[in-house]
Every structure is written in structure tokens, then in C-alpha cells.
Amino acid sequence: MNFNIKLCCTVFLVFLMFSCDFEQTTGSYNETFGVAFEADDGSLFIRSDNGEIIVPDESLTTILDGGDRVWISYTIKSSDEQTKTLHVRPYRVLSVAIANLSRESTATTDDGVDLREVWIAQNFLTFDFHVRAKDQNAIKNHQYILIQKSIINDTLNIKFIHDAQANTGTLSCRTAVALNLDDLPAQSKILTLAIEYKDLLDGTLKMVYRNLLIKDKNIYNDN
């Protein structure tokens, strides 16, 4: 199955339309990736990949569900260092698109990505990257496809494909895609993910490796 972002969800639409100017508009805001959880009173909070509990000062239930992968920017209103809890005012709260691991691809081209980082946290493999598009709306038609190529010894080889669907351009747009690790093949011998992708800047094929037993503590590391 291919992952194709379409206008089927308001949250995804907001995510894509704003992604091109994310870094220019956040200013002094904090940002992090995390997972949404439901509190006892039915409200949602976010557990960040750095282990912080982020409690927003407004309801997120209209745009998120418990278990969603989340990308949030915010300002801090108050904090409790002992419990690692942040009470925040959200600036943007975005549901990260979830990709499926497929056996084959119908993509007609691989337009490449400018990969900022790929990491494992909270049972998700997450890709943070830039693509090129004609404008902010054009990116909504892009496809992001993860292909299972082979399993050799304890390594699962995956290819990450970005098909712009002819919606390429000069605008650099930042976006993110995540894979739920529950979708990996049910083989306990898999310890390492070897991920091949085409570099957007020079067109070469590159590889990144992530160990399933080691969780990245700093999502912007230089691995």
C-alpha cells in the first residue's frame, strides 16, 4: 500500500499548507515531536520524545486523537522540573502523517528528500525532511512510500521514496512522516533498520541506519 497524503483530513491539510514556512514563522517558539495521550478527564496531553509532559492551555480533542504522532510548537507558561511537566500555549499542533510499509511501489519517480533527521522514539520511526514544491498547496499531492526490500540476518532493508506527482518547484517545504514500528514484520531477529533514500540536493542514493534497541534521546543528533 502506498501512502498518499490527500485532502481527507483537516489536520493533514493544515499540516501541509503551513509546512513550507514553518521555520520562518516559529521565531522564538519551542518545537518538539511527541505522541498524544488521553488524561483521566478526557483531555489530551503530549509526551515529547525528550520525555517531557506537555500540557496545552486549550483543548486538542478536535484535531488529535490519543496515540497520534504530533509535531507541536509552543511557548512555555510554567514548568515543573521535578515532574518534567510543561504547561504551554500552543502555536501550531500538527498530526504527523503515518506511512505504511509496503512490498511494492507504484511511484513513477523518486524526487528525493533533503533529510534533516530520522530517529526512533515512542514506537515510531520518524522522518523530518524538506522537499521542493511549486507552492504550499502543491505538496498535498506528494506521495511518501516505504518499501520493504529484504531482510538479511538481523537487518531490515527499507527504501524511502518521495514521488512529488509532478508537483515539484523551487520552494523548499519542511514536512514529516512517521512509521509505526508495530507495522514491521513480526520477526524478532530484526534489530537494525537500513534505510535507503535519494538525496534531494545531489541526487545520490544514501543510507541511514537505526538500531531498534537504541532510542534516540536527542531528535536533532548528527547520526
Short mmCIF file of C-alpha atoms in Angstrom, two decimals:
data_model
loop_
_atom_site.label_atom_id
_atom_site.label_comp_id
_atom_site.label_asym_id
_atom_site.label_seq_id
_atom_site.Cartn_x
_atom_site.Cartn_y
_atom_site.Cartn_z
CA MET A 1 0.00 0.00 0.00
CA ASN A 2 1.30 3.46 -0.88
CA PHE A 3 1.00 6.40 1.45
CA ASN A 4 -0.63 9.31 -0.38
CA ILE A 5 -1.50 12.48 1.50
CA LYS A 6 -4.92 13.67 0.35
CA LEU A 7 -7.49 16.22 1.48
CA CYS A 8 -9.35 13.67 3.58
CA CYS A 9 -8.49 15.16 6.95
CA THR A 10 -8.48 18.75 8.11
CA VAL A 11 -5.47 18.16 10.34
CA PHE A 12 -3.37 16.93 7.44
CA LEU A 13 -4.44 19.91 5.33
CA VAL A 14 -3.26 22.34 7.97
CA PHE A 15 -0.06 20.38 8.34
CA LEU A 16 0.80 20.57 4.67
CA MET A 17 -0.23 24.14 3.95
CA PHE A 18 1.96 25.54 6.68
CA SER A 19 4.93 23.24 6.43
CA CYS A 20 6.74 25.30 3.80
CA ASP A 21 7.20 28.29 6.10
CA PHE A 22 7.44 26.50 9.45
CA GLU A 23 10.99 27.57 10.22
CA GLN A 24 10.40 31.16 9.12
CA THR A 25 7.29 31.68 11.30
CA THR A 26 8.12 29.94 14.55
CA GLY A 27 10.51 32.65 15.74
CA SER A 28 11.19 32.13 19.45
CA TYR A 29 8.71 29.26 19.79
CA ASN A 30 9.81 25.87 21.06
CA GLU A 31 9.09 22.82 18.93
CA THR A 32 9.12 19.10 19.52
CA PHE A 33 7.72 15.82 18.26
CA GLY A 34 5.70 13.58 20.53
CA VAL A 35 2.65 11.37 20.98
CA ALA A 36 -0.82 12.41 22.17
CA PHE A 37 -2.25 10.72 25.27
CA GLU A 38 -5.66 10.95 26.92
CA ALA A 39 -5.80 12.18 30.50
CA ASP A 40 -8.30 10.94 33.10
CA ASP A 41 -10.60 13.90 32.38
CA GLY A 42 -10.67 13.14 28.64
CA SER A 43 -8.34 15.97 27.65
CA LEU A 44 -5.18 15.33 25.66
CA PHE A 45 -1.59 15.97 26.60
CA ILE A 46 1.61 15.27 24.66
CA ARG A 47 4.57 13.21 25.78
CA SER A 48 7.57 14.55 23.89
CA ASP A 49 10.37 12.38 22.53
CA ASN A 50 12.61 14.04 25.12
CA GLY A 51 10.41 12.71 27.93
CA GLU A 52 8.57 15.92 28.80
CA ILE A 53 4.85 16.07 29.53
CA ILE A 54 3.35 18.94 27.55
CA VAL A 55 0.00 20.19 28.82
CA PRO A 56 -1.66 22.74 26.50
CA ASP A 57 -3.87 25.53 27.80
CA GLU A 58 -6.55 24.70 25.21
CA SER A 59 -8.29 21.52 24.11
CA LEU A 60 -6.67 19.43 21.36
CA THR A 61 -9.50 16.90 21.04
CA THR A 62 -10.91 18.50 17.88
CA ILE A 63 -7.69 17.95 15.94
CA LEU A 64 -6.00 14.98 17.62
CA ASP A 65 -6.77 11.51 18.94
CA GLY A 66 -4.90 9.58 21.59
CA GLY A 67 -1.96 7.76 20.02
CA ASP A 68 -1.42 10.30 17.23
CA ARG A 69 2.12 11.27 16.28
CA VAL A 70 2.36 15.00 16.91
CA TRP A 71 4.54 17.92 15.87
CA ILE A 72 3.97 20.91 18.15
CA SER A 73 5.38 24.40 18.55
CA TYR A 74 4.57 26.37 21.69
CA THR A 75 5.55 28.91 24.31
CA ILE A 76 6.03 27.84 27.93
CA LYS A 77 3.69 29.35 30.53
CA SER A 78 5.03 27.41 33.52
CA SER A 79 7.07 24.30 34.22
CA ASP A 80 7.74 21.72 36.91
CA GLU A 81 11.29 20.40 36.68
CA GLN A 82 10.64 17.55 39.12
CA THR A 83 7.85 16.02 37.03
CA LYS A 84 9.21 17.31 33.68
CA THR A 85 5.83 18.90 33.01
CA LEU A 86 5.40 21.95 30.80
CA HIS A 87 2.21 23.99 30.75
CA VAL A 88 2.20 25.65 27.35
CA ARG A 89 0.33 27.84 24.93
CA PRO A 90 0.34 26.04 21.54
CA TYR A 91 1.34 27.90 18.42
CA ARG A 92 0.83 25.04 15.98
CA VAL A 93 -0.30 21.48 16.71
CA LEU A 94 0.05 19.10 13.78
CA SER A 95 -0.80 15.45 13.30
CA VAL A 96 2.15 13.80 11.58
CA ALA A 97 1.20 11.66 8.58
CA ILE A 98 1.63 7.91 9.04
CA ALA A 99 3.17 5.83 6.25
CA ASN A 100 2.74 2.10 5.68
CA LEU A 101 5.47 -0.41 4.96
CA SER A 102 4.77 -1.87 1.51
CA ARG A 103 6.13 -4.72 -0.55
CA GLU A 104 5.98 -2.81 -3.83
CA SER A 105 5.56 0.71 -5.19
CA THR A 106 3.52 2.33 -7.94
CA ALA A 107 5.58 5.52 -7.78
CA THR A 108 6.60 6.77 -11.21
CA THR A 109 9.59 8.72 -9.94
CA ASP A 110 11.72 9.34 -6.88
CA ASP A 111 12.19 13.08 -6.41
CA GLY A 112 14.33 12.75 -3.31
CA VAL A 113 14.32 14.42 0.10
CA ASP A 114 16.64 16.72 1.99
CA LEU A 115 16.71 14.65 5.17
CA ARG A 116 17.15 16.65 8.37
CA GLU A 117 16.88 13.68 10.72
CA VAL A 118 15.44 10.21 11.15
CA TRP A 119 15.02 8.73 14.61
CA ILE A 120 13.21 6.13 16.70
CA ALA A 121 11.16 7.21 19.71
CA GLN A 122 7.88 6.16 21.35
CA ASN A 123 7.44 3.25 18.94
CA PHE A 124 7.70 5.45 15.84
CA LEU A 125 10.33 5.77 13.14
CA THR A 126 10.10 9.43 12.15
CA PHE A 127 11.48 11.29 9.13
CA ASP A 128 11.94 15.08 9.28
CA PHE A 129 12.87 16.47 5.86
CA HIS A 130 12.47 19.07 3.12
CA VAL A 131 11.01 18.63 -0.35
CA ARG A 132 10.54 21.04 -3.24
CA ALA A 133 7.15 22.19 -4.45
CA LYS A 134 5.61 24.91 -6.61
CA ASP A 135 3.72 26.34 -3.66
CA GLN A 136 2.37 25.35 -0.28
CA ASN A 137 -0.77 23.76 -1.71
CA ALA A 138 1.10 21.57 -4.22
CA ILE A 139 2.72 19.44 -1.52
CA LYS A 140 -0.64 17.94 -0.55
CA ASN A 141 -0.43 15.62 -3.57
CA HIS A 142 3.03 14.25 -2.82
CA GLN A 143 3.47 10.56 -2.02
CA TYR A 144 5.84 9.14 0.61
CA ILE A 145 6.37 5.42 0.29
CA LEU A 146 8.33 2.98 2.44
CA ILE A 147 9.27 -0.22 0.63
CA GLN A 148 10.41 -3.38 2.40
CA LYS A 149 13.27 -4.61 0.23
CA SER A 150 14.81 -7.51 2.12
CA ILE A 151 15.70 -8.97 5.49
CA ILE A 152 19.34 -10.00 5.74
CA ASN A 153 20.46 -11.51 9.03
CA ASP A 154 19.13 -9.07 11.64
CA THR A 155 18.74 -6.08 9.26
CA LEU A 156 15.54 -4.93 7.54
CA ASN A 157 16.34 -3.01 4.35
CA ILE A 158 13.86 -0.26 3.54
CA LYS A 159 13.66 2.23 0.68
CA PHE A 160 12.10 5.65 1.36
CA ILE A 161 10.60 7.08 -1.85
CA HIS A 162 9.25 10.57 -2.39
CA ASP A 163 7.09 10.95 -5.51
CA ALA A 164 6.18 14.63 -5.99
CA GLN A 165 3.50 13.66 -8.54
CA ALA A 166 4.90 16.34 -10.91
CA ASN A 167 4.28 18.99 -8.23
CA THR A 168 7.92 19.99 -7.99
CA GLY A 169 9.18 23.56 -7.84
CA THR A 170 11.70 25.85 -6.20
CA LEU A 171 10.04 26.29 -2.81
CA SER A 172 11.66 24.26 -0.01
CA CYS A 173 8.99 22.77 2.23
CA ARG A 174 9.63 21.07 5.55
CA THR A 175 7.41 18.13 6.43
CA ALA A 176 7.47 14.88 8.38
CA VAL A 177 6.31 11.27 8.01
CA ALA A 178 6.27 8.50 10.61
CA LEU A 179 6.08 4.71 10.58
CA ASN A 180 4.51 2.86 13.48
CA LEU A 181 7.00 0.17 14.45
CA ASP A 182 4.12 -2.23 15.05
CA ASP A 183 3.94 -2.43 11.24
CA LEU A 184 7.38 -4.01 10.96
CA PRO A 185 7.48 -7.72 10.02
CA ALA A 186 6.77 -9.91 13.02
CA GLN A 187 10.29 -11.31 13.19
CA SER A 188 12.11 -10.92 16.47
CA LYS A 189 15.51 -11.21 14.79
CA ILE A 190 15.21 -7.74 13.24
CA LEU A 191 17.47 -5.40 15.20
CA THR A 192 18.55 -2.81 12.63
CA LEU A 193 16.77 -0.71 10.01
CA ALA A 194 18.83 0.17 6.93
CA ILE A 195 17.03 2.98 5.11
CA GLU A 196 17.96 3.99 1.57
CA TYR A 197 16.82 7.33 0.16
CA LYS A 198 17.59 9.66 -2.72
CA ASP A 199 19.21 12.93 -1.69
CA LEU A 200 17.26 15.94 -2.93
CA LEU A 201 20.36 18.13 -3.26
CA ASP A 202 22.77 15.95 -5.24
CA GLY A 203 20.59 13.08 -6.48
CA THR A 204 22.75 10.35 -4.96
CA LEU A 205 21.44 7.34 -3.05
CA LYS A 206 22.28 7.47 0.65
CA MET A 207 21.81 5.16 3.60
CA VAL A 208 20.95 5.73 7.25
CA TYR A 209 20.88 3.04 9.92
CA ARG A 210 18.81 2.91 13.09
CA ASN A 211 19.06 0.31 15.83
CA LEU A 212 15.70 -0.79 17.22
CA LEU A 213 17.23 -1.39 20.64
CA ILE A 214 18.67 2.12 20.99
CA LYS A 215 16.23 5.01 21.25
CA ASP A 216 17.47 8.42 20.15
CA LYS A 217 17.43 10.82 23.08
CA ASN A 218 18.16 13.92 21.01
CA ILE A 219 15.97 14.11 17.92
CA TYR A 220 18.41 16.50 16.24
CA ASN A 221 21.51 14.38 16.65
CA ASP A 222 24.15 14.04 13.94
CA ASN A 223 23.92 10.28 13.44
#
